[in-house]
mmCIF file of C-alpha atoms in Angstrom:
data_model
loop_
_atom_site.group_PDB
_atom_site.id
_atom_site.type_symbol
_atom_site.label_atom_id
_atom_site.label_comp_id
_atom_site.label_asym_id
_atom_site.label_seq_id
_atom_site.Cartn_x
_atom_site.Cartn_y
_atom_site.Cartn_z
ATOM 1 C CA MET A 448 7.600 15.726 -11.131
ATOM 2 C CA ARG A 449 10.709 14.285 -12.321
ATOM 3 C CA LEU A 450 10.341 11.569 -14.883
ATOM 4 C CA VAL A 451 12.620 9.961 -12.761
ATOM 5 C CA ASP A 452 10.158 9.978 -10.270
ATOM 6 C CA LEU A 453 6.984 8.821 -12.806
ATOM 7 C CA VAL A 454 9.003 5.951 -13.568
ATOM 8 C CA ARG A 455 8.869 4.838 -9.753
ATOM 9 C CA MET A 456 5.863 5.401 -9.859
ATOM 10 C CA LEU A 457 4.805 3.181 -12.777
ATOM 11 C CA SER A 458 6.920 0.897 -11.156
ATOM 12 C CA LEU A 459 5.636 0.686 -8.120
ATOM 13 C CA ALA A 460 2.057 0.648 -9.063
ATOM 14 C CA GLY A 461 2.746 -2.125 -11.363
ATOM 15 C CA ILE A 462 4.180 -3.933 -8.425
ATOM 16 C CA TRP A 463 1.613 -3.117 -5.628
ATOM 17 C CA GLY A 464 -1.010 -4.227 -7.689
ATOM 18 C CA ALA A 465 0.883 -7.206 -7.982
ATOM 19 C CA SER A 466 0.541 -8.269 -4.558
ATOM 20 C CA PHE A 467 -3.000 -8.551 -4.806
ATOM 21 C CA LEU A 468 -3.262 -10.978 -6.821
ATOM 22 C CA PHE A 469 -0.993 -12.978 -4.750
ATOM 23 C CA MET A 470 -3.126 -12.346 -1.288
ATOM 24 C CA ARG A 471 -5.993 -13.289 -2.716
ATOM 25 C CA ILE A 472 -4.161 -16.738 -3.616
ATOM 26 C CA ILE A 473 -2.708 -17.298 -0.112
ATOM 27 C CA ALA A 474 -5.320 -15.513 1.831
ATOM 28 C CA PRO A 475 -8.470 -18.179 1.898
ATOM 29 C CA VAL A 476 -5.714 -20.746 2.288
ATOM 30 C CA LEU A 477 -3.392 -19.435 5.119
ATOM 31 C CA GLY A 478 -6.029 -17.137 7.403
ATOM 32 C CA THR A 479 -5.665 -13.696 8.023
ATOM 33 C CA ILE A 480 -2.647 -13.490 10.886
ATOM 34 C CA PRO A 481 -0.318 -15.850 8.417
ATOM 35 C CA THR A 482 -0.535 -14.491 5.759
ATOM 36 C CA ALA A 483 0.032 -10.987 6.507
ATOM 37 C CA PHE A 484 2.709 -12.234 9.179
ATOM 38 C CA PHE A 485 4.692 -13.887 6.230
ATOM 39 C CA ARG A 486 4.586 -10.972 3.984
ATOM 40 C CA VAL A 487 6.212 -9.096 6.362
ATOM 41 C CA SER A 488 8.978 -11.620 7.714
ATOM 42 C CA ILE A 489 9.814 -12.540 4.558
ATOM 43 C CA ALA A 490 10.109 -8.988 3.971
ATOM 44 C CA ALA A 491 12.245 -7.923 6.604
ATOM 45 C CA THR A 492 14.374 -10.443 5.756
ATOM 46 C CA GLY A 493 14.643 -9.926 2.394
ATOM 47 C CA LEU A 494 15.861 -6.803 3.372
ATOM 48 C CA VAL A 495 17.907 -7.924 5.827
ATOM 49 C CA VAL A 496 19.689 -9.741 3.089
ATOM 50 C CA ILE A 497 19.324 -6.840 0.809
ATOM 51 C CA LEU A 498 21.883 -4.142 2.596
ATOM 52 C CA ALA A 499 24.379 -6.536 4.079
ATOM 53 C CA LEU A 500 24.649 -6.887 -0.513
ATOM 54 C CA MET A 501 24.357 -3.077 -0.536
ATOM 55 C CA ARG A 502 27.263 -2.666 2.099
ATOM 56 C CA VAL A 503 24.587 -0.296 3.794
ATOM 57 C CA ARG A 504 25.927 1.052 7.103
ATOM 58 C CA TRP A 505 22.610 0.437 9.805
ATOM 59 C CA ASP A 506 22.566 3.201 10.923
ATOM 60 C CA PHE A 507 18.763 4.404 12.557
ATOM 61 C CA GLY A 508 20.518 7.769 13.589
ATOM 62 C CA GLY A 509 18.263 7.404 16.510
ATOM 63 C CA LYS A 510 15.494 7.033 15.149
ATOM 64 C CA LEU A 511 15.037 3.375 14.805
ATOM 65 C CA LYS A 512 12.045 3.326 17.465
ATOM 66 C CA VAL A 513 9.853 5.712 15.605
ATOM 67 C CA ILE A 514 10.676 3.830 12.859
ATOM 68 C CA LEU A 515 9.285 0.144 14.231
ATOM 69 C CA ILE A 516 6.078 2.107 15.552
ATOM 70 C CA LEU A 517 5.936 3.756 12.193
ATOM 71 C CA GLY A 518 6.338 -0.121 10.253
ATOM 72 C CA VAL A 519 3.047 -1.306 12.533
ATOM 73 C CA ILE A 520 1.086 1.734 11.228
ATOM 74 C CA ASN A 521 2.017 2.003 7.669
ATOM 75 C CA SER A 522 2.640 -1.915 7.738
ATOM 76 C CA GLY A 523 1.679 -4.494 10.166
ATOM 77 C CA VAL A 524 -2.133 -3.372 10.665
ATOM 78 C CA PRO A 525 -2.304 -2.350 6.650
ATOM 79 C CA ALA A 526 -1.142 -6.100 5.582
ATOM 80 C CA THR A 527 -4.046 -7.502 7.928
ATOM 81 C CA LEU A 528 -6.363 -5.869 6.918
ATOM 82 C CA TYR A 529 -6.154 -6.142 2.985
ATOM 83 C CA SER A 530 -5.321 -9.914 4.073
ATOM 84 C CA VAL A 531 -9.189 -9.621 5.173
ATOM 85 C CA ALA A 532 -10.149 -8.551 2.644
ATOM 86 C CA ALA A 533 -8.037 -11.216 0.029
ATOM 87 C CA GLN A 534 -10.994 -14.064 1.249
ATOM 88 C CA VAL A 535 -13.875 -12.425 -0.117
ATOM 89 C CA LEU A 536 -12.505 -9.661 -2.338
ATOM 90 C CA PRO A 537 -11.167 -10.180 -5.830
ATOM 91 C CA ALA A 538 -8.039 -9.048 -6.248
ATOM 92 C CA GLY A 539 -9.074 -6.129 -8.628
ATOM 93 C CA TYR A 540 -11.182 -5.072 -6.292
ATOM 94 C CA SER A 541 -9.190 -4.500 -3.665
ATOM 95 C CA SER A 542 -7.137 -2.943 -5.581
ATOM 96 C CA ILE A 543 -9.482 -0.143 -6.832
ATOM 97 C CA PHE A 544 -10.518 0.422 -2.557
ATOM 98 C CA ASN A 545 -6.562 0.788 -2.407
ATOM 99 C CA ALA A 546 -7.021 3.909 -4.568
ATOM 100 C CA THR A 547 -8.984 6.074 -2.014
ATOM 101 C CA THR A 548 -5.242 6.793 -0.204
ATOM 102 C CA PRO A 549 -4.703 9.801 -1.764
ATOM 103 C CA LEU A 550 -8.636 10.853 -0.300
ATOM 104 C CA MET A 551 -7.224 10.274 3.501
ATOM 105 C CA GLY A 552 -3.583 11.793 2.789
ATOM 106 C CA VAL A 553 -5.567 14.885 1.959
ATOM 107 C CA LEU A 554 -7.686 15.347 4.050
ATOM 108 C CA ILE A 555 -5.874 14.142 6.911
ATOM 109 C CA GLY A 556 -3.249 16.363 5.533
ATOM 110 C CA GLY A 557 -6.107 18.813 5.695
ATOM 111 C CA MET A 558 -6.501 18.567 10.108
ATOM 112 C CA PHE A 559 -3.972 16.980 11.052
ATOM 113 C CA PHE A 560 -0.982 18.222 9.359
ATOM 114 C CA SER A 561 -1.910 22.177 8.238
ATOM 115 C CA GLU A 562 -1.941 20.990 4.270
ATOM 116 C CA LYS A 563 -3.115 23.168 1.784
ATOM 117 C CA LEU A 564 -7.284 21.600 0.792
ATOM 118 C CA THR A 565 -7.442 23.288 -2.486
ATOM 119 C CA LEU A 566 -10.304 22.866 -5.191
ATOM 120 C CA THR A 567 -8.750 21.483 -7.934
ATOM 121 C CA LYS A 568 -6.967 19.212 -5.106
ATOM 122 C CA MET A 569 -10.414 17.560 -3.626
ATOM 123 C CA ALA A 570 -11.946 17.894 -6.997
ATOM 124 C CA GLY A 571 -10.039 15.126 -8.247
ATOM 125 C CA VAL A 572 -10.364 13.734 -4.465
ATOM 126 C CA PHE A 573 -13.426 13.026 -5.387
ATOM 127 C CA LEU A 574 -13.467 12.175 -8.902
ATOM 128 C CA GLY A 575 -11.141 9.797 -8.545
ATOM 129 C CA LEU A 576 -13.754 8.045 -6.038
ATOM 130 C CA LEU A 577 -16.374 8.714 -8.174
ATOM 131 C CA GLY A 578 -14.572 6.132 -10.251
ATOM 132 C CA VAL A 579 -14.080 3.696 -7.292
ATOM 133 C CA GLY A 580 -17.738 3.872 -6.978
ATOM 134 C CA VAL A 581 -18.463 3.147 -10.911
ATOM 135 C CA LEU A 582 -16.231 -0.048 -10.333
ATOM 136 C CA THR A 583 -17.761 -1.304 -7.673
ATOM 137 C CA ARG A 584 -21.850 -0.285 -8.098
ATOM 138 C CA ALA A 585 -21.512 -1.222 -12.037
ATOM 139 C CA GLY A 586 -18.899 -3.905 -11.779
ATOM 140 C CA PRO A 587 -19.562 -7.649 -12.370
ATOM 141 C CA VAL A 588 -19.020 -8.390 -8.109
ATOM 142 C CA ALA A 589 -22.796 -8.794 -6.595
ATOM 143 C CA PHE A 590 -23.442 -5.559 -4.468
ATOM 144 C CA ASN A 591 -23.989 -7.397 -0.701
ATOM 145 C CA MET A 592 -22.424 -7.814 2.933
ATOM 146 C CA ASP A 593 -18.939 -9.948 1.853
ATOM 147 C CA LEU A 594 -18.632 -6.939 -0.351
ATOM 148 C CA LEU A 595 -19.081 -3.965 2.212
ATOM 149 C CA MET A 596 -16.811 -5.891 4.167
ATOM 150 C CA GLY A 597 -13.853 -6.239 1.954
ATOM 151 C CA ALA A 598 -14.404 -2.535 1.343
ATOM 152 C CA LEU A 599 -14.224 -1.439 5.280
ATOM 153 C CA ALA A 600 -10.993 -3.640 5.644
ATOM 154 C CA CYS A 601 -9.730 -2.313 2.820
ATOM 155 C CA LEU A 602 -10.813 1.766 3.599
ATOM 156 C CA LEU A 603 -9.600 1.261 7.538
ATOM 157 C CA ALA A 604 -5.982 -0.266 5.537
ATOM 158 C CA THR A 605 -6.556 3.525 3.663
ATOM 159 C CA THR A 606 -6.426 5.686 6.433
ATOM 160 C CA PHE A 607 -3.725 4.011 8.395
ATOM 161 C CA TYR A 608 -1.369 4.158 5.297
ATOM 162 C CA GLY A 609 -2.531 8.156 5.038
ATOM 163 C CA PHE A 610 -1.681 8.853 8.825
ATOM 164 C CA ALA A 611 1.795 6.965 7.646
ATOM 165 C CA GLY A 612 2.456 8.791 4.534
ATOM 166 C CA PHE A 613 2.681 11.833 7.008
ATOM 167 C CA LEU A 614 3.811 10.603 10.254
ATOM 168 C CA ALA A 615 6.861 9.575 8.082
ATOM 169 C CA ARG A 616 8.166 12.460 6.364
ATOM 170 C CA ARG A 617 7.788 14.431 10.162
ATOM 171 C CA TRP A 618 9.904 11.773 12.315
ATOM 172 C CA LEU A 619 12.176 10.427 9.622
ATOM 173 C CA ASP A 620 13.183 14.774 8.338
ATOM 174 C CA GLN A 621 13.745 16.050 11.706
ATOM 175 C CA GLN A 622 17.507 16.106 11.789
ATOM 176 C CA GLY A 623 18.119 15.789 8.084
ATOM 177 C CA GLY A 624 16.292 12.542 6.205
ATOM 178 C CA LEU A 625 17.066 8.485 6.645
ATOM 179 C CA ASP A 626 18.302 6.433 3.429
ATOM 180 C CA PRO A 627 15.029 4.604 2.210
ATOM 181 C CA ARG A 628 16.663 1.191 2.595
ATOM 182 C CA LEU A 629 16.981 1.935 6.405
ATOM 183 C CA SER A 630 13.445 2.822 6.386
ATOM 184 C CA ALA A 631 12.130 -0.064 4.661
ATOM 185 C CA LEU A 632 13.666 -2.556 6.820
ATOM 186 C CA GLY A 633 12.998 -0.527 9.969
ATOM 187 C CA SER A 634 9.387 -0.729 8.723
ATOM 188 C CA MET A 635 9.406 -4.336 8.221
ATOM 189 C CA LEU A 636 10.876 -4.656 11.480
ATOM 190 C CA GLY A 637 8.098 -2.914 13.101
ATOM 191 C CA ALA A 638 5.414 -4.974 11.569
ATOM 192 C CA THR A 639 7.217 -7.991 11.882
ATOM 193 C CA LEU A 640 7.365 -7.636 15.621
ATOM 194 C CA PHE A 641 4.107 -6.273 16.041
ATOM 195 C CA LEU A 642 2.497 -9.235 14.145
ATOM 196 C CA LEU A 643 4.942 -12.091 15.701
ATOM 197 C CA PRO A 644 2.717 -12.913 18.550
ATOM 198 C CA LEU A 645 -0.392 -12.651 17.152
ATOM 199 C CA PHE A 646 0.824 -15.348 14.979
ATOM 200 C CA GLY A 647 1.474 -17.562 17.446
ATOM 201 C CA LEU A 648 -1.878 -16.926 18.913
ATOM 202 C CA SER A 649 -3.322 -17.987 15.942
ATOM 203 C CA VAL A 650 -0.915 -20.894 14.819
ATOM 204 C CA MET A 651 -2.325 -22.534 18.325
ATOM 205 C CA ASN A 652 -5.723 -21.822 18.728
ATOM 206 C CA GLN A 653 -7.056 -21.681 15.160
ATOM 207 C CA PRO A 654 -3.822 -23.212 12.894
ATOM 208 C CA PRO A 655 -4.824 -22.994 9.143
ATOM 209 C CA VAL A 656 -6.558 -26.692 7.907
ATOM 210 C CA SER A 657 -3.760 -26.432 4.975
ATOM 211 C CA TRP A 658 -0.604 -24.645 4.751
ATOM 212 C CA GLY A 659 -0.807 -24.539 0.993
ATOM 213 C CA GLY A 660 1.330 -26.015 -1.621
ATOM 214 C CA MET A 661 3.892 -24.399 -4.674
ATOM 215 C CA SER A 662 1.529 -22.323 -5.578
ATOM 216 C CA VAL A 663 0.528 -20.477 -1.920
ATOM 217 C CA TRP A 664 4.638 -21.000 -0.881
ATOM 218 C CA LEU A 665 6.230 -18.749 -4.494
ATOM 219 C CA SER A 666 3.317 -15.999 -4.080
ATOM 220 C CA LEU A 667 4.488 -15.445 -0.714
ATOM 221 C CA LEU A 668 7.586 -15.210 -1.522
ATOM 222 C CA GLY A 669 7.104 -13.062 -4.350
ATOM 223 C CA LEU A 670 4.650 -10.624 -1.846
ATOM 224 C CA GLY A 671 7.587 -10.333 0.378
ATOM 225 C CA LEU A 672 10.230 -10.017 -1.529
ATOM 226 C CA VAL A 673 8.867 -7.787 -4.338
ATOM 227 C CA CYS A 674 5.320 -6.217 -3.498
ATOM 228 C CA THR A 675 6.689 -5.803 0.225
ATOM 229 C CA ALA A 676 10.780 -5.882 0.323
ATOM 230 C CA PHE A 677 12.034 -4.465 -2.813
ATOM 231 C CA ALA A 678 8.974 -1.604 -3.376
ATOM 232 C CA TYR A 679 9.074 -0.046 0.101
ATOM 233 C CA ILE A 680 11.720 1.032 -0.616
ATOM 234 C CA LEU A 681 10.443 2.370 -3.756
ATOM 235 C CA TYR A 682 7.945 4.056 -1.918
ATOM 236 C CA PHE A 683 10.259 5.873 0.552
ATOM 237 C CA ARG A 684 12.640 7.116 -1.914
ATOM 238 C CA LEU A 685 9.270 8.668 -3.278
ATOM 239 C CA LEU A 686 8.589 9.682 0.198
ATOM 240 C CA THR A 687 11.900 12.040 0.835
ATOM 241 C CA SER A 688 11.579 12.837 -3.566
ATOM 242 C CA ILE A 689 8.642 14.223 -3.621
ATOM 243 C CA GLY A 690 5.728 14.232 -0.414
ATOM 244 C CA PRO A 691 3.611 12.500 1.310
ATOM 245 C CA VAL A 692 -0.001 13.386 -0.701
ATOM 246 C CA LYS A 693 1.981 12.833 -4.265
ATOM 247 C CA SER A 694 3.391 9.401 -3.231
ATOM 248 C CA MET A 695 0.082 8.289 -1.995
ATOM 249 C CA THR A 696 -1.336 9.275 -5.415
ATOM 250 C CA VAL A 697 0.629 6.307 -6.181
ATOM 251 C CA THR A 698 -2.498 4.161 -5.598
ATOM 252 C CA PHE A 699 -4.753 5.653 -8.227
ATOM 253 C CA MET A 700 -2.536 4.220 -10.958
ATOM 254 C CA ILE A 701 -2.954 0.604 -8.913
ATOM 255 C CA PRO A 702 -6.680 -0.221 -10.165
ATOM 256 C CA PRO A 703 -6.056 -0.418 -13.434
ATOM 257 C CA PHE A 704 -2.888 -3.264 -12.815
ATOM 258 C CA GLY A 705 -4.392 -5.032 -9.943
ATOM 259 C CA VAL A 706 -7.662 -5.564 -12.468
ATOM 260 C CA LEU A 707 -5.421 -6.850 -15.464
ATOM 261 C CA TRP A 708 -3.101 -9.679 -12.972
ATOM 262 C CA GLY A 709 -6.802 -10.567 -11.926
ATOM 263 C CA ALA A 710 -7.732 -10.560 -15.487
ATOM 264 C CA LEU A 711 -4.900 -12.524 -16.020
ATOM 265 C CA PHE A 712 -3.844 -14.862 -13.843
ATOM 266 C CA LEU A 713 -6.768 -16.256 -11.911
ATOM 267 C CA GLY A 714 -9.611 -14.860 -15.026
ATOM 268 C CA GLU A 715 -11.238 -12.534 -13.225
ATOM 269 C CA PRO A 716 -14.456 -11.013 -15.050
ATOM 270 C CA LEU A 717 -13.887 -7.469 -16.795
ATOM 271 C CA SER A 718 -16.470 -5.638 -17.450
ATOM 272 C CA MET A 719 -16.524 -1.618 -18.695
ATOM 273 C CA ALA A 720 -17.834 -0.132 -15.476
ATOM 274 C CA HIS A 721 -13.558 -0.783 -15.477
ATOM 275 C CA LEU A 722 -12.696 0.913 -18.721
ATOM 276 C CA TYR A 723 -15.648 4.148 -17.514
ATOM 277 C CA GLY A 724 -13.963 4.214 -14.245
ATOM 278 C CA GLY A 725 -10.446 3.395 -14.843
ATOM 279 C CA LEU A 726 -10.453 6.423 -17.329
ATOM 280 C CA LEU A 727 -12.245 8.360 -14.001
ATOM 281 C CA ILE A 728 -9.697 7.588 -11.416
ATOM 282 C CA ALA A 729 -7.159 8.790 -14.466
ATOM 283 C CA VAL A 730 -8.358 12.316 -14.999
ATOM 284 C CA ALA A 731 -8.570 12.667 -11.025
ATOM 285 C CA LEU A 732 -5.023 11.490 -10.686
ATOM 286 C CA TRP A 733 -3.691 14.800 -13.314
ATOM 287 C CA LEU A 734 -5.817 16.418 -11.178
ATOM 288 C CA VAL A 735 -4.278 16.270 -7.857
ATOM 289 C CA LEU A 736 -1.051 15.483 -9.470
ATOM 290 C CA LYS A 737 -0.376 18.728 -11.862
ATOM 291 C CA PRO A 738 0.836 21.833 -10.241
ATOM 292 C CA ALA A 739 -0.979 24.366 -8.859
ATOM 293 C CA ALA A 740 -0.830 27.820 -11.092
ATOM 294 C CA ARG A 741 1.453 30.357 -9.444
ATOM 295 C CA GLN A 742 0.571 33.642 -9.295
ATOM 296 C CA ALA A 743 1.916 36.674 -11.206
ATOM 297 C CA ALA A 744 4.468 39.303 -9.228
#
């Protein structure tokens, strides 16, 4: 892997780690659907402005329909599920559960997309899950139904991420690649169109008790513009550069950032389980990313 791709992965991990901090601030106030809708709609608006300033030509090469569908799978549904989790889980915990994305990617790739499942790759994935388990069971949050429901929402989100990574490569690489900035914009537009009617029904039937104050809306801007709009440009660039499985291993790097931001800004408690689990996840990341040994000719 090139140095520039490693820098992109670390930057993306830090940014996406902050997204769990912002959702933890927003979701308990606005609720599930408003949080998800504002996240993707603000991101779509930001991308429109960014692409206009960069003078990017809006040429989707006949792929707009599939990109909109991909946006529902990769953005709309996961944003909703993580908004559910943010109402019951600390930011650090949601970021930890998010680390199961490479497991889903490896398993889905082997089952549906003819990806080779090597022993090293599988060992790395399960070691990463062990690290997640250590952080979950030995961490400072009580193991109860709220934790289980939040974890289930996160695991469903990572399942959608796993499928989306491979579908993006299959659909967007046909007849040549697509500008990752357009891929990000199309993804956010698809997610916004998907969530718009749900948002309308949510507001009519059960509007938020409060629309929040300055901290909530600043967090929404950070979540939408930085953690979603800018982050998805980085993510789609990684997809085209290093492929879906290696791109999804960025989620192994997110938990340390998610835990750190939660501890610094929300006062979430830390324990030695964070260190032990983090070390296991770091080893798992190395196993999944290391190149396969070449056989002698």
